[in-house]
PDB file of C-alpha atoms in Angstrom:
ATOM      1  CA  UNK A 215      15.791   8.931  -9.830  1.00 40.00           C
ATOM      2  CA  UNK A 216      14.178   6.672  -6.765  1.00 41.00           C
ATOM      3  CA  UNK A 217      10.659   7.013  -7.383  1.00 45.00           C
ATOM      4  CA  UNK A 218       9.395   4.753  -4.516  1.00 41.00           C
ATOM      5  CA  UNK A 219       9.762   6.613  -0.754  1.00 41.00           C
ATOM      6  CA  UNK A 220       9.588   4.274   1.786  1.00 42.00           C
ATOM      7  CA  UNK A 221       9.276   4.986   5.959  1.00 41.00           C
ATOM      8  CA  UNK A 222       9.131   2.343   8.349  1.00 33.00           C
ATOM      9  CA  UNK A 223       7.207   2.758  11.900  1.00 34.00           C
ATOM     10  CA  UNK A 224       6.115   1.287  14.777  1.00 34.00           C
ATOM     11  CA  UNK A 225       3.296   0.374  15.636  1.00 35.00           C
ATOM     12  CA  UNK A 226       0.313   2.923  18.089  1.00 34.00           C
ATOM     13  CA  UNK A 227      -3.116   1.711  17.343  1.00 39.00           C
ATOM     14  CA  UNK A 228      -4.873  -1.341  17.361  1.00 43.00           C
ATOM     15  CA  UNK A 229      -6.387  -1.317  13.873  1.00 51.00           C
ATOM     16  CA  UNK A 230      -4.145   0.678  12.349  1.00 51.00           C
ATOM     17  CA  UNK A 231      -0.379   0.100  12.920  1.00 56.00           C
ATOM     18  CA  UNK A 232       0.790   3.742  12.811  1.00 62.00           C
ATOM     19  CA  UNK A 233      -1.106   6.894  13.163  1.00 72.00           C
ATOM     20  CA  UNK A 234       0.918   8.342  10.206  1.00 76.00           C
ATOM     21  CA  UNK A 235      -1.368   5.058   8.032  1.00 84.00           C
ATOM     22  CA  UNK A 236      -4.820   5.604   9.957  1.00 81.00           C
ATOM     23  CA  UNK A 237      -6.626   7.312   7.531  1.00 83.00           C
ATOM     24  CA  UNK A 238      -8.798  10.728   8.849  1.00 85.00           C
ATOM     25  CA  UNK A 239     -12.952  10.187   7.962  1.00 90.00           C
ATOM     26  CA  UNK A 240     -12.960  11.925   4.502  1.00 94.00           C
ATOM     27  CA  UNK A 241      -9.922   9.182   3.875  1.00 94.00           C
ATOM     28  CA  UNK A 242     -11.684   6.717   5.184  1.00 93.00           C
ATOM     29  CA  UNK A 243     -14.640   7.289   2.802  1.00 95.00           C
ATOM     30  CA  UNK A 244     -12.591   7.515  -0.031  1.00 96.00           C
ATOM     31  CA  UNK A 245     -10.861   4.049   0.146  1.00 97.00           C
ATOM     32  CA  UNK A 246     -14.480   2.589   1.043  1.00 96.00           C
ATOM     33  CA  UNK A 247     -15.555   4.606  -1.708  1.00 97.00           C
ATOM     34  CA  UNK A 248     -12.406   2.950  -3.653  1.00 97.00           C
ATOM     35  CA  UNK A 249     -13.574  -0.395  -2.474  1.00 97.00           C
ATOM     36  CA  UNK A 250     -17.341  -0.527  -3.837  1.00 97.00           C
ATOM     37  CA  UNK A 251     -15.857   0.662  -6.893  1.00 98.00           C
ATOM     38  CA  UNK A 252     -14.178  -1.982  -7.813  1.00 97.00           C
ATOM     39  CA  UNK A 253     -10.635   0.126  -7.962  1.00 96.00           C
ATOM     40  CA  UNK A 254      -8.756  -1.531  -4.402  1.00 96.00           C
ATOM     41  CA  UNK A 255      -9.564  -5.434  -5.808  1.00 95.00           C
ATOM     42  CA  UNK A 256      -6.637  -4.993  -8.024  1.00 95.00           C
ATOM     43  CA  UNK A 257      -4.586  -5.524  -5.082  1.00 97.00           C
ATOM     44  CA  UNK A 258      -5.227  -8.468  -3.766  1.00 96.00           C
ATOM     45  CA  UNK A 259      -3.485 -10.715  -5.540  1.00 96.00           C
ATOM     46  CA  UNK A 260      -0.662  -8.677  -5.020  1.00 97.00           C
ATOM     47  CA  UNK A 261      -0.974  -8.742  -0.899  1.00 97.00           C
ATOM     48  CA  UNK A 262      -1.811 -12.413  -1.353  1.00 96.00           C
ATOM     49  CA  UNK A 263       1.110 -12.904  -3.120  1.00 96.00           C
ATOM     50  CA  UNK A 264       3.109 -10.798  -0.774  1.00 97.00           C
ATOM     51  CA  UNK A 265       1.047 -12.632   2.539  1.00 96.00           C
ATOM     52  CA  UNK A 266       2.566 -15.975   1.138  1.00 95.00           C
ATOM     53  CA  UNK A 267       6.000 -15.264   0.535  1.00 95.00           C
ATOM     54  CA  UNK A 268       6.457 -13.435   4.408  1.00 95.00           C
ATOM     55  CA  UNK A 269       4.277 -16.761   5.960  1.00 93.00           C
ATOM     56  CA  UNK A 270       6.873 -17.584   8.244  1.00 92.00           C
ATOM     57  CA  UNK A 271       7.188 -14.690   9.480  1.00 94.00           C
ATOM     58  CA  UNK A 272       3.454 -14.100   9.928  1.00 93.00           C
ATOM     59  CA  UNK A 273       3.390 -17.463  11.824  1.00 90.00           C
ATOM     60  CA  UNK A 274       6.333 -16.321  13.930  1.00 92.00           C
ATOM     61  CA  UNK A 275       4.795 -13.155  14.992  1.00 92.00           C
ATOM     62  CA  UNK A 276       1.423 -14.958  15.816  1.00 90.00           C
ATOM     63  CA  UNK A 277       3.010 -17.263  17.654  1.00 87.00           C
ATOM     64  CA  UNK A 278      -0.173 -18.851  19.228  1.00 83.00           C
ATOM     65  CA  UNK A 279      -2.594 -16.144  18.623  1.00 85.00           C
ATOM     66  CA  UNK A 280      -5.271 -17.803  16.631  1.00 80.00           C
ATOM     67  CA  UNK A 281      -7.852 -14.695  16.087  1.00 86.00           C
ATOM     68  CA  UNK A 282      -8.458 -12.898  13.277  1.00 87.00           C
ATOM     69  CA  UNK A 283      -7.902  -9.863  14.593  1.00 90.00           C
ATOM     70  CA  UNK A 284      -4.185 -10.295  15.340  1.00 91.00           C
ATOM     71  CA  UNK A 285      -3.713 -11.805  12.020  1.00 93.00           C
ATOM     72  CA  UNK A 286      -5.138  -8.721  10.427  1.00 94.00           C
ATOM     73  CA  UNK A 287      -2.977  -6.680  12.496  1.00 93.00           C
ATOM     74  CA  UNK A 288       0.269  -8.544  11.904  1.00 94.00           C
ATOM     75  CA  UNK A 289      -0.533  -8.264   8.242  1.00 95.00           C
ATOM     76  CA  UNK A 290      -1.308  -4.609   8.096  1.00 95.00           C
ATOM     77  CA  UNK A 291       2.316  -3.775  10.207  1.00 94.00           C
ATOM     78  CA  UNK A 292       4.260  -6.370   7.687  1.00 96.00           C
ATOM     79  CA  UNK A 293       2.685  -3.903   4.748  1.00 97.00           C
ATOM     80  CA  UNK A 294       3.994  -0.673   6.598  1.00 96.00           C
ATOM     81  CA  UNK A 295       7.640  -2.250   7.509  1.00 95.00           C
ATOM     82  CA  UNK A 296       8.159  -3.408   4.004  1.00 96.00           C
ATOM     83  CA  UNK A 297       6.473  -0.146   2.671  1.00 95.00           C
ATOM     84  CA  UNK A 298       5.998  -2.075  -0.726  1.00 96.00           C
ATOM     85  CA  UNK A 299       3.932  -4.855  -1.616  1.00 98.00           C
ATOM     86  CA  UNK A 300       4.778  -5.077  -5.622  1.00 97.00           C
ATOM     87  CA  UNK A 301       7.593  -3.102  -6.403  1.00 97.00           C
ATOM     88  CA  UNK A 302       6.330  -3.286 -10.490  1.00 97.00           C
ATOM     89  CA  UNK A 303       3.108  -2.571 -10.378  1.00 96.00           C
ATOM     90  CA  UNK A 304       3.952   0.303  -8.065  1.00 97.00           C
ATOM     91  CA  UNK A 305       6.786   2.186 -10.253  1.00 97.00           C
ATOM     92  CA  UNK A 306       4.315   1.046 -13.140  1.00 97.00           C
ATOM     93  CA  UNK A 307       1.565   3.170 -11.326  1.00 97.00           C
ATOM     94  CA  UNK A 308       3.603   6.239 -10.323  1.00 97.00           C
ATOM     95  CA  UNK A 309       5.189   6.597 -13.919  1.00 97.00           C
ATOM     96  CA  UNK A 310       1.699   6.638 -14.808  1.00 98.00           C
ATOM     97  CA  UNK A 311       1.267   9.685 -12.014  1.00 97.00           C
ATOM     98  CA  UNK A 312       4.606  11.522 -13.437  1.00 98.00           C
ATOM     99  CA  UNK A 313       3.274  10.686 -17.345  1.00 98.00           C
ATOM    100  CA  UNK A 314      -0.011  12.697 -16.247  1.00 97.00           C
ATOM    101  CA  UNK A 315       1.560  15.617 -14.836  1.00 97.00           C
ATOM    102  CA  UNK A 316       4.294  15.760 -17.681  1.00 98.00           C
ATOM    103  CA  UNK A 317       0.604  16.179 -19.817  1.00 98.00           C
ATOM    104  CA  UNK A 318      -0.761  18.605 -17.810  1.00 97.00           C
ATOM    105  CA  UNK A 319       2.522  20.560 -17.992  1.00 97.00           C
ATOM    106  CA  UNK A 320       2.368  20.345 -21.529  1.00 97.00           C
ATOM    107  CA  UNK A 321      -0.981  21.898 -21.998  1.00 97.00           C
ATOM    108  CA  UNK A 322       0.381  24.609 -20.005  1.00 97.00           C
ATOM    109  CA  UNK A 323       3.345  24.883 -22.295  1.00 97.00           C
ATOM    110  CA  UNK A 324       6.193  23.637 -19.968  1.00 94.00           C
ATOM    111  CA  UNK A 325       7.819  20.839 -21.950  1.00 96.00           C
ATOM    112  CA  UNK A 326      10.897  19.671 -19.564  1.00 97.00           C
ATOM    113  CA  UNK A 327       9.883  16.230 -19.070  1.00 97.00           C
ATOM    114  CA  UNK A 328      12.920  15.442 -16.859  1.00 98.00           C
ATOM    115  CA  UNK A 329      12.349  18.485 -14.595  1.00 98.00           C
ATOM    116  CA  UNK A 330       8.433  18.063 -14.537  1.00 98.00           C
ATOM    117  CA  UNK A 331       9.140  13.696 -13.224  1.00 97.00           C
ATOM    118  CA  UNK A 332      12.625  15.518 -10.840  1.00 98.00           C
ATOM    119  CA  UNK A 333       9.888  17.906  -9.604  1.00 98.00           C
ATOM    120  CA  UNK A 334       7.094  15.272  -9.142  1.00 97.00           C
ATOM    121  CA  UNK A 335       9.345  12.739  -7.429  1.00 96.00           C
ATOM    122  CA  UNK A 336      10.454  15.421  -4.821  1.00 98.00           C
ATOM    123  CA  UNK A 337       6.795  17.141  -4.000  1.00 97.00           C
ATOM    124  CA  UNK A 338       4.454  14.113  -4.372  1.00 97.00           C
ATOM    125  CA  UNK A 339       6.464  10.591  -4.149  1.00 96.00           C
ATOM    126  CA  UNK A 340       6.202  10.558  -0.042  1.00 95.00           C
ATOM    127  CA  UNK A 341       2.600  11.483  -0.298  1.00 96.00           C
ATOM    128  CA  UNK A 342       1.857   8.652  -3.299  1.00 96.00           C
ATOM    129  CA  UNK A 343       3.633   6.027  -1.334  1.00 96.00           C
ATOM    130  CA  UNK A 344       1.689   6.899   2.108  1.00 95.00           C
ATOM    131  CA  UNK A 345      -1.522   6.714   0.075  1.00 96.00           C
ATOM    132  CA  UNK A 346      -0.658   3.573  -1.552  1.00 97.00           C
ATOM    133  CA  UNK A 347       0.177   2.291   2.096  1.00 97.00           C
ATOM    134  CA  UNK A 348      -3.586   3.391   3.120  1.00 96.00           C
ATOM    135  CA  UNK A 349      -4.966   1.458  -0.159  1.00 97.00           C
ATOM    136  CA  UNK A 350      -3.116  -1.449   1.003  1.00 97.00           C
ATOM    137  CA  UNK A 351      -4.055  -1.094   4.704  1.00 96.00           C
ATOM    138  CA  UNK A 352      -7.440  -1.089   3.801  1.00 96.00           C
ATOM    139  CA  UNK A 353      -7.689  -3.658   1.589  1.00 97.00           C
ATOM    140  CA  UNK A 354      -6.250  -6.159   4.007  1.00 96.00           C
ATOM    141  CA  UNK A 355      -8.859  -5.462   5.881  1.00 94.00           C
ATOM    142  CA  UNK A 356     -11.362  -6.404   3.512  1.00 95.00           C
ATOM    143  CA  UNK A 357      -9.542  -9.538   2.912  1.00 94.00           C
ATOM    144  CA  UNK A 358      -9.502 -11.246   6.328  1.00 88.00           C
ATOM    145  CA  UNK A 359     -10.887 -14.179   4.571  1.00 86.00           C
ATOM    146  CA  UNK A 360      -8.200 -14.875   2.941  1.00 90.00           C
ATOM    147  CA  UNK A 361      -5.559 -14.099   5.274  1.00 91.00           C
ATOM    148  CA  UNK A 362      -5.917 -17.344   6.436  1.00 86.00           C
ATOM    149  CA  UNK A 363      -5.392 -19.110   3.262  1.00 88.00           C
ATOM    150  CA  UNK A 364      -2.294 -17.415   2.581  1.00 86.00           C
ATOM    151  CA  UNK A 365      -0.621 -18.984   6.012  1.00 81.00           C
ATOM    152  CA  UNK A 366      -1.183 -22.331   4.148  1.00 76.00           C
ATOM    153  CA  UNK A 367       1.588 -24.695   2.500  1.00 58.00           C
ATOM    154  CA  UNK A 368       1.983 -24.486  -1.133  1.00 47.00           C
ATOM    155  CA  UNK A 369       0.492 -27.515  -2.309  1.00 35.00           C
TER     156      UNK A 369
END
């Protein structure tokens, strides 16, 4: 069963790549919401480590822009071609979201585990992966300071 749904798109707004991505207000509250909680950190080493391995191709797509701004940008439309950032931590998280609903399910007395994930994968796995896309979105917003680093050679 393939868990992870990934979409590529192009790109339609300045600070977000794809309309589909740009979260609406009560989104946008939620991942800040996310953020000052502490819960959208746990990415950043991830998208660091993901910013470092695609340098050159951040570099080539700058070309000679130098601002932060198109650096941001470039990042954010790398995260939405690839569609994932850590493909581990990701199946790790939505097993996590199947493992939940195969509890719920439970209390309710339904105890087929493989229909309850087939079920799962089919109405939710488009709508996890766009949301995970959003968490990532926004986080690389919130680390424009490090952006930069991850351009750098390995020492």
């Amino acid at each position: 069963m393939e868990l992870l749904s990934q979409d590529q798109t192009q790109e339609t707004d300045q600070s977000w790549p794809s309309d589909r991505f740009q979260p609406q207000n009560t989104e946008r509250r939620t991942l800040e919401q996310l953020w000052h909680a502490g819960h959208l950190q746990r990415h950043l080493d991830a998208l660091e480590r993901f910013y470092r391995a695609k340098r050159q191709e951040i570099q080539d797509l700058l070309a000679n822009r130098q601002d932060t701004d198109s650096l941001v940008e470039i990042a954010k439309q790398l995260v939405i071609k690839n569609g994932i950032v850590d493909r581990i931590a990701e199946t790790v998280d939505q097993i996590e979201a199947i493992e939940s609903e195969i509890w719920i399910q439970g209390e309710r007395g339904n105890y087929d585990r493989d229909r309850i994930a087939a079920e799962w994968a089919s109405r939710h796995a488009a709508e996890w992966r766009e949301w995970r896309i959003k968490e990532y979105l926004y986080a690389t917003e919130r680390m424009q300071d490090r952006l930069a680093d991850c351009l750098q050679m390995a020492s």
